[in-house]
């Protein structure tokens, strides 16, 4: 078996799927899926934004690392943000999330492939400009509805 994780990286929430590929048959098996969320702290009044950002990105990294280690993942495919934010804050958050996952790849010594949202949509639907709804429909067609309703929120 060949265990691989796919991540849709984000600052506040990251989508994660872990799959095994049977080397003999070539069949993929869905093992784990989750939406990893790190909410903002309730104590904002006495916290600098940069300190809160560091706390959140550190907590996200810890949760992702825990899952990758527990599942013995040796390679990941990461959908990186394209950097097309319209304001400074979204660009900052995308940069922090990208740096976090790049650091985890190095520290955990995991092979990585970096892809764009267009690559992901094309792989799922055959269309680079597919909508999120089209991607969801394609995944439900392939894996059934149970996976989407049983989404583990970590």
JSON list of N, CA, C and O in Angstrom, two decimals, residues 86-143:
[
{"chain": "A", "resi": 86, "resn": "UNK", "atom": "N", "xyz": [-7.34, 40.06, -2.55]},
{"chain": "A", "resi": 86, "resn": "UNK", "atom": "CA", "xyz": [-7.59, 41.44, -2.95]},
{"chain": "A", "resi": 86, "resn": "UNK", "atom": "C", "xyz": [-7.13, 42.45, -1.90]},
{"chain": "A", "resi": 86, "resn": "UNK", "atom": "O", "xyz": [-7.12, 43.64, -2.14]},
{"chain": "A", "resi": 87, "resn": "UNK", "atom": "N", "xyz": [-6.80, 41.97, -0.70]},
{"chain": "A", "resi": 87, "resn": "UNK", "atom": "CA", "xyz": [-6.39, 42.87, 0.38]},
{"chain": "A", "resi": 87, "resn": "UNK", "atom": "C", "xyz": [-5.20, 42.26, 1.12]},
{"chain": "A", "resi": 87, "resn": "UNK", "atom": "O", "xyz": [-4.89, 41.08, 0.95]},
{"chain": "A", "resi": 88, "resn": "UNK", "atom": "N", "xyz": [-4.57, 43.08, 1.95]},
{"chain": "A", "resi": 88, "resn": "UNK", "atom": "CA", "xyz": [-3.36, 42.64, 2.64]},
{"chain": "A", "resi": 88, "resn": "UNK", "atom": "C", "xyz": [-3.62, 41.47, 3.59]},
{"chain": "A", "resi": 88, "resn": "UNK", "atom": "O", "xyz": [-2.82, 40.54, 3.66]},
{"chain": "A", "resi": 89, "resn": "UNK", "atom": "N", "xyz": [-4.71, 41.49, 4.33]},
{"chain": "A", "resi": 89, "resn": "UNK", "atom": "CA", "xyz": [-4.99, 40.44, 5.32]},
{"chain": "A", "resi": 89, "resn": "UNK", "atom": "C", "xyz": [-5.11, 39.06, 4.69]},
{"chain": "A", "resi": 89, "resn": "UNK", "atom": "O", "xyz": [-4.46, 38.11, 5.14]},
{"chain": "A", "resi": 90, "resn": "UNK", "atom": "N", "xyz": [-5.93, 38.88, 3.63]},
{"chain": "A", "resi": 90, "resn": "UNK", "atom": "CA", "xyz": [-5.99, 37.54, 3.01]},
{"chain": "A", "resi": 90, "resn": "UNK", "atom": "C", "xyz": [-4.65, 37.07, 2.45]},
{"chain": "A", "resi": 90, "resn": "UNK", "atom": "O", "xyz": [-4.31, 35.90, 2.57]},
{"chain": "A", "resi": 91, "resn": "UNK", "atom": "N", "xyz": [-3.88, 37.99, 1.89]},
{"chain": "A", "resi": 91, "resn": "UNK", "atom": "CA", "xyz": [-2.56, 37.61, 1.35]},
{"chain": "A", "resi": 91, "resn": "UNK", "atom": "C", "xyz": [-1.64, 37.19, 2.50]},
{"chain": "A", "resi": 91, "resn": "UNK", "atom": "O", "xyz": [-0.92, 36.19, 2.40]},
{"chain": "A", "resi": 92, "resn": "UNK", "atom": "N", "xyz": [-1.67, 37.91, 3.61]},
{"chain": "A", "resi": 92, "resn": "UNK", "atom": "CA", "xyz": [-0.89, 37.57, 4.80]},
{"chain": "A", "resi": 92, "resn": "UNK", "atom": "C", "xyz": [-1.25, 36.16, 5.29]},
{"chain": "A", "resi": 92, "resn": "UNK", "atom": "O", "xyz": [-0.38, 35.34, 5.56]},
{"chain": "A", "resi": 93, "resn": "UNK", "atom": "N", "xyz": [-2.55, 35.90, 5.42]},
{"chain": "A", "resi": 93, "resn": "UNK", "atom": "CA", "xyz": [-3.01, 34.60, 5.92]},
{"chain": "A", "resi": 93, "resn": "UNK", "atom": "C", "xyz": [-2.63, 33.47, 4.97]},
{"chain": "A", "resi": 93, "resn": "UNK", "atom": "O", "xyz": [-2.21, 32.39, 5.41]},
{"chain": "A", "resi": 94, "resn": "UNK", "atom": "N", "xyz": [-2.74, 33.69, 3.65]},
{"chain": "A", "resi": 94, "resn": "UNK", "atom": "CA", "xyz": [-2.33, 32.67, 2.69]},
{"chain": "A", "resi": 94, "resn": "UNK", "atom": "C", "xyz": [-0.84, 32.39, 2.80]},
{"chain": "A", "resi": 94, "resn": "UNK", "atom": "O", "xyz": [-0.40, 31.24, 2.73]},
{"chain": "A", "resi": 95, "resn": "UNK", "atom": "N", "xyz": [-0.05, 33.44, 2.99]},
{"chain": "A", "resi": 95, "resn": "UNK", "atom": "CA", "xyz": [1.39, 33.27, 3.15]},
{"chain": "A", "resi": 95, "resn": "UNK", "atom": "C", "xyz": [1.75, 32.50, 4.40]},
{"chain": "A", "resi": 95, "resn": "UNK", "atom": "O", "xyz": [2.63, 31.63, 4.39]},
{"chain": "A", "resi": 96, "resn": "UNK", "atom": "N", "xyz": [1.06, 32.78, 5.50]},
{"chain": "A", "resi": 96, "resn": "UNK", "atom": "CA", "xyz": [1.31, 32.04, 6.75]},
{"chain": "A", "resi": 96, "resn": "UNK", "atom": "C", "xyz": [0.95, 30.57, 6.59]},
{"chain": "A", "resi": 96, "resn": "UNK", "atom": "O", "xyz": [1.70, 29.69, 7.04]},
{"chain": "A", "resi": 97, "resn": "UNK", "atom": "N", "xyz": [-0.17, 30.28, 5.97]},
{"chain": "A", "resi": 97, "resn": "UNK", "atom": "CA", "xyz": [-0.59, 28.89, 5.77]},
{"chain": "A", "resi": 97, "resn": "UNK", "atom": "C", "xyz": [0.39, 28.14, 4.87]},
{"chain": "A", "resi": 97, "resn": "UNK", "atom": "O", "xyz": [0.75, 26.99, 5.13]},
{"chain": "A", "resi": 98, "resn": "UNK", "atom": "N", "xyz": [0.85, 28.80, 3.82]},
{"chain": "A", "resi": 98, "resn": "UNK", "atom": "CA", "xyz": [1.82, 28.19, 2.91]},
{"chain": "A", "resi": 98, "resn": "UNK", "atom": "C", "xyz": [3.14, 27.91, 3.62]},
{"chain": "A", "resi": 98, "resn": "UNK", "atom": "O", "xyz": [3.71, 26.82, 3.49]},
{"chain": "A", "resi": 99, "resn": "UNK", "atom": "N", "xyz": [3.62, 28.88, 4.38]},
{"chain": "A", "resi": 99, "resn": "UNK", "atom": "CA", "xyz": [4.86, 28.69, 5.13]},
{"chain": "A", "resi": 99, "resn": "UNK", "atom": "C", "xyz": [4.73, 27.58, 6.17]},
{"chain": "A", "resi": 99, "resn": "UNK", "atom": "O", "xyz": [5.66, 26.79, 6.36]},
{"chain": "A", "resi": 100, "resn": "UNK", "atom": "N", "xyz": [3.56, 27.49, 6.81]},
{"chain": "A", "resi": 100, "resn": "UNK", "atom": "CA", "xyz": [3.33, 26.45, 7.81]},
{"chain": "A", "resi": 100, "resn": "UNK", "atom": "C", "xyz": [3.45, 25.06, 7.19]},
{"chain": "A", "resi": 100, "resn": "UNK", "atom": "O", "xyz": [4.15, 24.20, 7.70]},
{"chain": "A", "resi": 101, "resn": "UNK", "atom": "N", "xyz": [2.79, 24.84, 6.05]},
{"chain": "A", "resi": 101, "resn": "UNK", "atom": "CA", "xyz": [2.82, 23.49, 5.47]},
{"chain": "A", "resi": 101, "resn": "UNK", "atom": "C", "xyz": [4.19, 23.18, 4.87]},
{"chain": "A", "resi": 101, "resn": "UNK", "atom": "O", "xyz": [4.67, 22.05, 4.95]},
{"chain": "A", "resi": 102, "resn": "UNK", "atom": "N", "xyz": [4.87, 24.18, 4.32]},
{"chain": "A", "resi": 102, "resn": "UNK", "atom": "CA", "xyz": [6.22, 23.96, 3.80]},
{"chain": "A", "resi": 102, "resn": "UNK", "atom": "C", "xyz": [7.16, 23.56, 4.93]},
{"chain": "A", "resi": 102, "resn": "UNK", "atom": "O", "xyz": [7.99, 22.66, 4.77]},
{"chain": "A", "resi": 103, "resn": "UNK", "atom": "N", "xyz": [7.01, 24.19, 6.10]},
{"chain": "A", "resi": 103, "resn": "UNK", "atom": "CA", "xyz": [7.82, 23.83, 7.26]},
{"chain": "A", "resi": 103, "resn": "UNK", "atom": "C", "xyz": [7.52, 22.42, 7.75]},
{"chain": "A", "resi": 103, "resn": "UNK", "atom": "O", "xyz": [8.42, 21.67, 8.09]},
{"chain": "A", "resi": 104, "resn": "UNK", "atom": "N", "xyz": [6.24, 22.07, 7.79]},
{"chain": "A", "resi": 104, "resn": "UNK", "atom": "CA", "xyz": [5.86, 20.71, 8.22]},
{"chain": "A", "resi": 104, "resn": "UNK", "atom": "C", "xyz": [6.44, 19.65, 7.29]},
{"chain": "A", "resi": 104, "resn": "UNK", "atom": "O", "xyz": [6.90, 18.61, 7.77]},
{"chain": "A", "resi": 105, "resn": "UNK", "atom": "N", "xyz": [6.39, 19.89, 6.01]},
{"chain": "A", "resi": 105, "resn": "UNK", "atom": "CA", "xyz": [6.94, 18.93, 5.03]},
{"chain": "A", "resi": 105, "resn": "UNK", "atom": "C", "xyz": [8.42, 18.68, 5.34]},
{"chain": "A", "resi": 105, "resn": "UNK", "atom": "O", "xyz": [8.87, 17.53, 5.35]},
{"chain": "A", "resi": 106, "resn": "UNK", "atom": "N", "xyz": [9.14, 19.74, 5.63]},
{"chain": "A", "resi": 106, "resn": "UNK", "atom": "CA", "xyz": [10.57, 19.61, 5.91]},
{"chain": "A", "resi": 106, "resn": "UNK", "atom": "C", "xyz": [10.81, 18.90, 7.25]},
{"chain": "A", "resi": 106, "resn": "UNK", "atom": "O", "xyz": [11.59, 17.96, 7.33]},
{"chain": "A", "resi": 107, "resn": "UNK", "atom": "N", "xyz": [10.13, 19.33, 8.29]},
{"chain": "A", "resi": 107, "resn": "UNK", "atom": "CA", "xyz": [10.34, 18.78, 9.63]},
{"chain": "A", "resi": 107, "resn": "UNK", "atom": "C", "xyz": [9.92, 17.31, 9.70]},
{"chain": "A", "resi": 107, "resn": "UNK", "atom": "O", "xyz": [10.60, 16.49, 10.32]},
{"chain": "A", "resi": 108, "resn": "UNK", "atom": "N", "xyz": [8.80, 16.95, 9.06]},
{"chain": "A", "resi": 108, "resn": "UNK", "atom": "CA", "xyz": [8.31, 15.58, 9.09]},
{"chain": "A", "resi": 108, "resn": "UNK", "atom": "C", "xyz": [8.96, 14.69, 8.04]},
{"chain": "A", "resi": 108, "resn": "UNK", "atom": "O", "xyz": [8.70, 13.49, 8.00]},
{"chain": "A", "resi": 109, "resn": "UNK", "atom": "N", "xyz": [9.78, 15.29, 7.16]},
{"chain": "A", "resi": 109, "resn": "UNK", "atom": "CA", "xyz": [10.47, 14.56, 6.10]},
{"chain": "A", "resi": 109, "resn": "UNK", "atom": "C", "xyz": [9.48, 13.77, 5.23]},
{"chain": "A", "resi": 109, "resn": "UNK", "atom": "O", "xyz": [9.60, 12.57, 5.05]},
{"chain": "A", "resi": 110, "resn": "UNK", "atom": "N", "xyz": [8.49, 14.51, 4.74]},
{"chain": "A", "resi": 110, "resn": "UNK", "atom": "CA", "xyz": [7.44, 13.94, 3.89]},
{"chain": "A", "resi": 110, "resn": "UNK", "atom": "C", "xyz": [7.61, 14.49, 2.48]},
{"chain": "A", "resi": 110, "resn": "UNK", "atom": "O", "xyz": [7.83, 15.68, 2.29]},
{"chain": "A", "resi": 111, "resn": "UNK", "atom": "N", "xyz": [7.49, 13.62, 1.48]},
{"chain": "A", "resi": 111, "resn": "UNK", "atom": "CA", "xyz": [7.53, 14.08, 0.10]},
{"chain": "A", "resi": 111, "resn": "UNK", "atom": "C", "xyz": [6.29, 14.92, -0.20]},
{"chain": "A", "resi": 111, "resn": "UNK", "atom": "O", "xyz": [5.22, 14.66, 0.34]},
{"chain": "A", "resi": 112, "resn": "UNK", "atom": "N", "xyz": [6.45, 15.94, -1.02]},
{"chain": "A", "resi": 112, "resn": "UNK", "atom": "CA", "xyz": [5.31, 16.82, -1.30]},
{"chain": "A", "resi": 112, "resn": "UNK", "atom": "C", "xyz": [5.23, 17.15, -2.79]},
{"chain": "A", "resi": 112, "resn": "UNK", "atom": "O", "xyz": [6.24, 17.29, -3.47]},
{"chain": "A", "resi": 113, "resn": "UNK", "atom": "N", "xyz": [4.00, 17.26, -3.25]},
{"chain": "A", "resi": 113, "resn": "UNK", "atom": "CA", "xyz": [3.70, 17.79, -4.59]},
{"chain": "A", "resi": 113, "resn": "UNK", "atom": "C", "xyz": [2.80, 19.00, -4.36]},
{"chain": "A", "resi": 113, "resn": "UNK", "atom": "O", "xyz": [1.84, 18.93, -3.60]},
{"chain": "A", "resi": 114, "resn": "UNK", "atom": "N", "xyz": [3.13, 20.11, -4.98]},
{"chain": "A", "resi": 114, "resn": "UNK", "atom": "CA", "xyz": [2.38, 21.35, -4.83]},
{"chain": "A", "resi": 114, "resn": "UNK", "atom": "C", "xyz": [1.51, 21.55, -6.06]},
{"chain": "A", "resi": 114, "resn": "UNK", "atom": "O", "xyz": [2.01, 21.49, -7.19]},
{"chain": "A", "resi": 115, "resn": "UNK", "atom": "N", "xyz": [0.22, 21.77, -5.84]},
{"chain": "A", "resi": 115, "resn": "UNK", "atom": "CA", "xyz": [-0.71, 21.96, -6.95]},
{"chain": "A", "resi": 115, "resn": "UNK", "atom": "C", "xyz": [-1.54, 23.22, -6.74]},
{"chain": "A", "resi": 115, "resn": "UNK", "atom": "O", "xyz": [-1.62, 23.75, -5.63]},
{"chain": "A", "resi": 116, "resn": "UNK", "atom": "N", "xyz": [-2.17, 23.68, -7.79]},
{"chain": "A", "resi": 116, "resn": "UNK", "atom": "CA", "xyz": [-3.04, 24.85, -7.73]},
{"chain": "A", "resi": 116, "resn": "UNK", "atom": "C", "xyz": [-4.50, 24.40, -7.62]},
{"chain": "A", "resi": 116, "resn": "UNK", "atom": "O", "xyz": [-4.82, 23.24, -7.91]},
{"chain": "A", "resi": 117, "resn": "UNK", "atom": "N", "xyz": [-5.39, 25.30, -7.24]},
{"chain": "A", "resi": 117, "resn": "UNK", "atom": "CA", "xyz": [-6.81, 24.95, -7.25]},
{"chain": "A", "resi": 117, "resn": "UNK", "atom": "C", "xyz": [-7.28, 24.50, -8.64]},
{"chain": "A", "resi": 117, "resn": "UNK", "atom": "O", "xyz": [-8.14, 23.62, -8.75]},
{"chain": "A", "resi": 118, "resn": "UNK", "atom": "N", "xyz": [-6.70, 25.06, -9.68]},
{"chain": "A", "resi": 118, "resn": "UNK", "atom": "CA", "xyz": [-7.07, 24.64, -11.05]},
{"chain": "A", "resi": 118, "resn": "UNK", "atom": "C", "xyz": [-6.68, 23.19, -11.31]},
{"chain": "A", "resi": 118, "resn": "UNK", "atom": "O", "xyz": [-7.42, 22.44, -11.94]},
{"chain": "A", "resi": 119, "resn": "UNK", "atom": "N", "xyz": [-5.50, 22.79, -10.82]},
{"chain": "A", "resi": 119, "resn": "UNK", "atom": "CA", "xyz": [-5.07, 21.39, -10.96]},
{"chain": "A", "resi": 119, "resn": "UNK", "atom": "C", "xyz": [-6.05, 20.45, -10.26]},
{"chain": "A", "resi": 119, "resn": "UNK", "atom": "O", "xyz": [-6.42, 19.40, -10.79]},
{"chain": "A", "resi": 120, "resn": "UNK", "atom": "N", "xyz": [-6.47, 20.85, -9.06]},
{"chain": "A", "resi": 120, "resn": "UNK", "atom": "CA", "xyz": [-7.39, 20.02, -8.28]},
{"chain": "A", "resi": 120, "resn": "UNK", "atom": "C", "xyz": [-8.73, 19.89, -9.00]},
{"chain": "A", "resi": 120, "resn": "UNK", "atom": "O", "xyz": [-9.28, 18.80, -9.11]},
{"chain": "A", "resi": 121, "resn": "UNK", "atom": "N", "xyz": [-9.26, 21.00, -9.45]},
{"chain": "A", "resi": 121, "resn": "UNK", "atom": "CA", "xyz": [-10.56, 20.97, -10.14]},
{"chain": "A", "resi": 121, "resn": "UNK", "atom": "C", "xyz": [-10.50, 20.15, -11.42]},
{"chain": "A", "resi": 121, "resn": "UNK", "atom": "O", "xyz": [-11.42, 19.40, -11.73]},
{"chain": "A", "resi": 122, "resn": "UNK", "atom": "N", "xyz": [-9.40, 20.28, -12.14]},
{"chain": "A", "resi": 122, "resn": "UNK", "atom": "CA", "xyz": [-9.24, 19.52, -13.39]},
{"chain": "A", "resi": 122, "resn": "UNK", "atom": "C", "xyz": [-9.17, 18.02, -13.09]},
{"chain": "A", "resi": 122, "resn": "UNK", "atom": "O", "xyz": [-9.78, 17.22, -13.77]},
{"chain": "A", "resi": 123, "resn": "UNK", "atom": "N", "xyz": [-8.45, 17.66, -12.03]},
{"chain": "A", "resi": 123, "resn": "UNK", "atom": "CA", "xyz": [-8.35, 16.24, -11.66]},
{"chain": "A", "resi": 123, "resn": "UNK", "atom": "C", "xyz": [-9.70, 15.68, -11.22]},
{"chain": "A", "resi": 123, "resn": "UNK", "atom": "O", "xyz": [-10.02, 14.53, -11.51]},
{"chain": "A", "resi": 124, "resn": "UNK", "atom": "N", "xyz": [-10.49, 16.49, -10.54]},
{"chain": "A", "resi": 124, "resn": "UNK", "atom": "CA", "xyz": [-11.78, 16.02, -10.02]},
{"chain": "A", "resi": 124, "resn": "UNK", "atom": "C", "xyz": [-12.87, 15.97, -11.08]},
{"chain": "A", "resi": 124, "resn": "UNK", "atom": "O", "xyz": [-13.68, 15.05, -11.10]},
{"chain": "A", "resi": 125, "resn": "UNK", "atom": "N", "xyz": [-12.88, 16.97, -11.98]},
{"chain": "A", "resi": 125, "resn": "UNK", "atom": "CA", "xyz": [-14.01, 17.11, -12.90]},
{"chain": "A", "resi": 125, "resn": "UNK", "atom": "C", "xyz": [-13.64, 17.11, -14.37]},
{"chain": "A", "resi": 125, "resn": "UNK", "atom": "O", "xyz": [-14.52, 17.03, -15.22]},
{"chain": "A", "resi": 126, "resn": "UNK", "atom": "N", "xyz": [-12.35, 17.28, -14.66]},
{"chain": "A", "resi": 126, "resn": "UNK", "atom": "CA", "xyz": [-11.93, 17.42, -16.05]},
{"chain": "A", "resi": 126, "resn": "UNK", "atom": "C", "xyz": [-11.94, 18.86, -16.52]},
{"chain": "A", "resi": 126, "resn": "UNK", "atom": "O", "xyz": [-11.54, 19.16, -17.64]},
{"chain": "A", "resi": 127, "resn": "UNK", "atom": "N", "xyz": [-12.39, 19.80, -15.65]},
{"chain": "A", "resi": 127, "resn": "UNK", "atom": "CA", "xyz": [-12.46, 21.22, -16.01]},
{"chain": "A", "resi": 127, "resn": "UNK", "atom": "C", "xyz": [-11.70, 22.05, -14.97]},
{"chain": "A", "resi": 127, "resn": "UNK", "atom": "O", "xyz": [-12.00, 21.98, -13.79]},
{"chain": "A", "resi": 128, "resn": "UNK", "atom": "N", "xyz": [-10.75, 22.85, -15.45]},
{"chain": "A", "resi": 128, "resn": "UNK", "atom": "CA", "xyz": [-9.96, 23.68, -14.54]},
{"chain": "A", "resi": 128, "resn": "UNK", "atom": "C", "xyz": [-10.79, 24.75, -13.85]},
{"chain": "A", "resi": 128, "resn": "UNK", "atom": "O", "xyz": [-10.48, 25.17, -12.75]},
{"chain": "A", "resi": 129, "resn": "UNK", "atom": "N", "xyz": [-11.85, 25.20, -14.49]},
{"chain": "A", "resi": 129, "resn": "UNK", "atom": "CA", "xyz": [-12.67, 26.28, -13.92]},
{"chain": "A", "resi": 129, "resn": "UNK", "atom": "C", "xyz": [-13.98, 25.76, -13.34]},
{"chain": "A", "resi": 129, "resn": "UNK", "atom": "O", "xyz": [-14.96, 26.49, -13.25]},
{"chain": "A", "resi": 130, "resn": "UNK", "atom": "N", "xyz": [-14.01, 24.51, -12.91]},
{"chain": "A", "resi": 130, "resn": "UNK", "atom": "CA", "xyz": [-15.21, 23.93, -12.32]},
{"chain": "A", "resi": 130, "resn": "UNK", "atom": "C", "xyz": [-15.54, 24.66, -11.02]},
{"chain": "A", "resi": 130, "resn": "UNK", "atom": "O", "xyz": [-14.65, 25.14, -10.32]},
{"chain": "A", "resi": 131, "resn": "UNK", "atom": "N", "xyz": [-16.82, 24.72, -10.69]},
{"chain": "A", "resi": 131, "resn": "UNK", "atom": "CA", "xyz": [-17.25, 25.34, -9.44]},
{"chain": "A", "resi": 131, "resn": "UNK", "atom": "C", "xyz": [-17.03, 24.36, -8.29]},
{"chain": "A", "resi": 131, "resn": "UNK", "atom": "O", "xyz": [-16.85, 23.16, -8.50]},
{"chain": "A", "resi": 132, "resn": "UNK", "atom": "N", "xyz": [-17.09, 24.88, -7.06]},
{"chain": "A", "resi": 132, "resn": "UNK", "atom": "CA", "xyz": [-16.98, 24.00, -5.89]},
{"chain": "A", "resi": 132, "resn": "UNK", "atom": "C", "xyz": [-18.10, 22.97, -5.88]},
{"chain": "A", "resi": 132, "resn": "UNK", "atom": "O", "xyz": [-17.89, 21.82, -5.51]},
{"chain": "A", "resi": 133, "resn": "UNK", "atom": "N", "xyz": [-19.30, 23.38, -6.29]},
{"chain": "A", "resi": 133, "resn": "UNK", "atom": "CA", "xyz": [-20.42, 22.44, -6.35]},
{"chain": "A", "resi": 133, "resn": "UNK", "atom": "C", "xyz": [-20.14, 21.30, -7.33]},
{"chain": "A", "resi": 133, "resn": "UNK", "atom": "O", "xyz": [-20.47, 20.15, -7.07]},
{"chain": "A", "resi": 134, "resn": "UNK", "atom": "N", "xyz": [-19.52, 21.62, -8.47]},
{"chain": "A", "resi": 134, "resn": "UNK", "atom": "CA", "xyz": [-19.19, 20.58, -9.44]},
{"chain": "A", "resi": 134, "resn": "UNK", "atom": "C", "xyz": [-18.16, 19.61, -8.87]},
{"chain": "A", "resi": 134, "resn": "UNK", "atom": "O", "xyz": [-18.24, 18.40, -9.10]},
{"chain": "A", "resi": 135, "resn": "UNK", "atom": "N", "xyz": [-17.20, 20.13, -8.10]},
{"chain": "A", "resi": 135, "resn": "UNK", "atom": "CA", "xyz": [-16.20, 19.26, -7.48]},
{"chain": "A", "resi": 135, "resn": "UNK", "atom": "C", "xyz": [-16.86, 18.35, -6.46]},
{"chain": "A", "resi": 135, "resn": "UNK", "atom": "O", "xyz": [-16.60, 17.15, -6.42]},
{"chain": "A", "resi": 136, "resn": "UNK", "atom": "N", "xyz": [-17.76, 18.91, -5.64]},
{"chain": "A", "resi": 136, "resn": "UNK", "atom": "CA", "xyz": [-18.46, 18.09, -4.65]},
{"chain": "A", "resi": 136, "resn": "UNK", "atom": "C", "xyz": [-19.27, 17.01, -5.33]},
{"chain": "A", "resi": 136, "resn": "UNK", "atom": "O", "xyz": [-19.23, 15.83, -4.92]},
{"chain": "A", "resi": 137, "resn": "UNK", "atom": "N", "xyz": [-19.99, 17.35, -6.39]},
{"chain": "A", "resi": 137, "resn": "UNK", "atom": "CA", "xyz": [-20.78, 16.35, -7.12]},
{"chain": "A", "resi": 137, "resn": "UNK", "atom": "C", "xyz": [-19.88, 15.24, -7.67]},
{"chain": "A", "resi": 137, "resn": "UNK", "atom": "O", "xyz": [-20.23, 14.06, -7.63]},
{"chain": "A", "resi": 138, "resn": "UNK", "atom": "N", "xyz": [-18.72, 15.60, -8.19]},
{"chain": "A", "resi": 138, "resn": "UNK", "atom": "CA", "xyz": [-17.78, 14.61, -8.73]},
{"chain": "A", "resi": 138, "resn": "UNK", "atom": "C", "xyz": [-17.28, 13.67, -7.62]},
{"chain": "A", "resi": 138, "resn": "UNK", "atom": "O", "xyz": [-17.16, 12.47, -7.82]},
{"chain": "A", "resi": 139, "resn": "UNK", "atom": "N", "xyz": [-17.01, 14.23, -6.44]},
{"chain": "A", "resi": 139, "resn": "UNK", "atom": "CA", "xyz": [-16.52, 13.41, -5.33]},
{"chain": "A", "resi": 139, "resn": "UNK", "atom": "C", "xyz": [-17.64, 12.51, -4.79]},
{"chain": "A", "resi": 139, "resn": "UNK", "atom": "O", "xyz": [-17.39, 11.35, -4.45]},
{"chain": "A", "resi": 140, "resn": "UNK", "atom": "N", "xyz": [-18.85, 13.02, -4.73]},
{"chain": "A", "resi": 140, "resn": "UNK", "atom": "CA", "xyz": [-19.98, 12.19, -4.29]},
{"chain": "A", "resi": 140, "resn": "UNK", "atom": "C", "xyz": [-20.20, 11.05, -5.29]},
{"chain": "A", "resi": 140, "resn": "UNK", "atom": "O", "xyz": [-20.44, 9.91, -4.90]},
{"chain": "A", "resi": 141, "resn": "UNK", "atom": "N", "xyz": [-20.06, 11.35, -6.58]},
{"chain": "A", "resi": 141, "resn": "UNK", "atom": "CA", "xyz": [-20.22, 10.31, -7.61]},
{"chain": "A", "resi": 141, "resn": "UNK", "atom": "C", "xyz": [-19.16, 9.22, -7.45]},
{"chain": "A", "resi": 141, "resn": "UNK", "atom": "O", "xyz": [-19.43, 8.04, -7.64]},
{"chain": "A", "resi": 142, "resn": "UNK", "atom": "N", "xyz": [-17.94, 9.62, -7.08]},
{"chain": "A", "resi": 142, "resn": "UNK", "atom": "CA", "xyz": [-16.85, 8.65, -6.95]},
{"chain": "A", "resi": 142, "resn": "UNK", "atom": "C", "xyz": [-16.89, 7.90, -5.62]},
{"chain": "A", "resi": 142, "resn": "UNK", "atom": "O", "xyz": [-16.69, 6.69, -5.59]},
{"chain": "A", "resi": 143, "resn": "UNK", "atom": "N", "xyz": [-17.13, 8.61, -4.51]},
{"chain": "A", "resi": 143, "resn": "UNK", "atom": "CA", "xyz": [-16.98, 8.02, -3.19]},
{"chain": "A", "resi": 143, "resn": "UNK", "atom": "C", "xyz": [-18.30, 7.80, -2.45]},
{"chain": "A", "resi": 143, "resn": "UNK", "atom": "O", "xyz": [-18.31, 7.20, -1.38]}
]
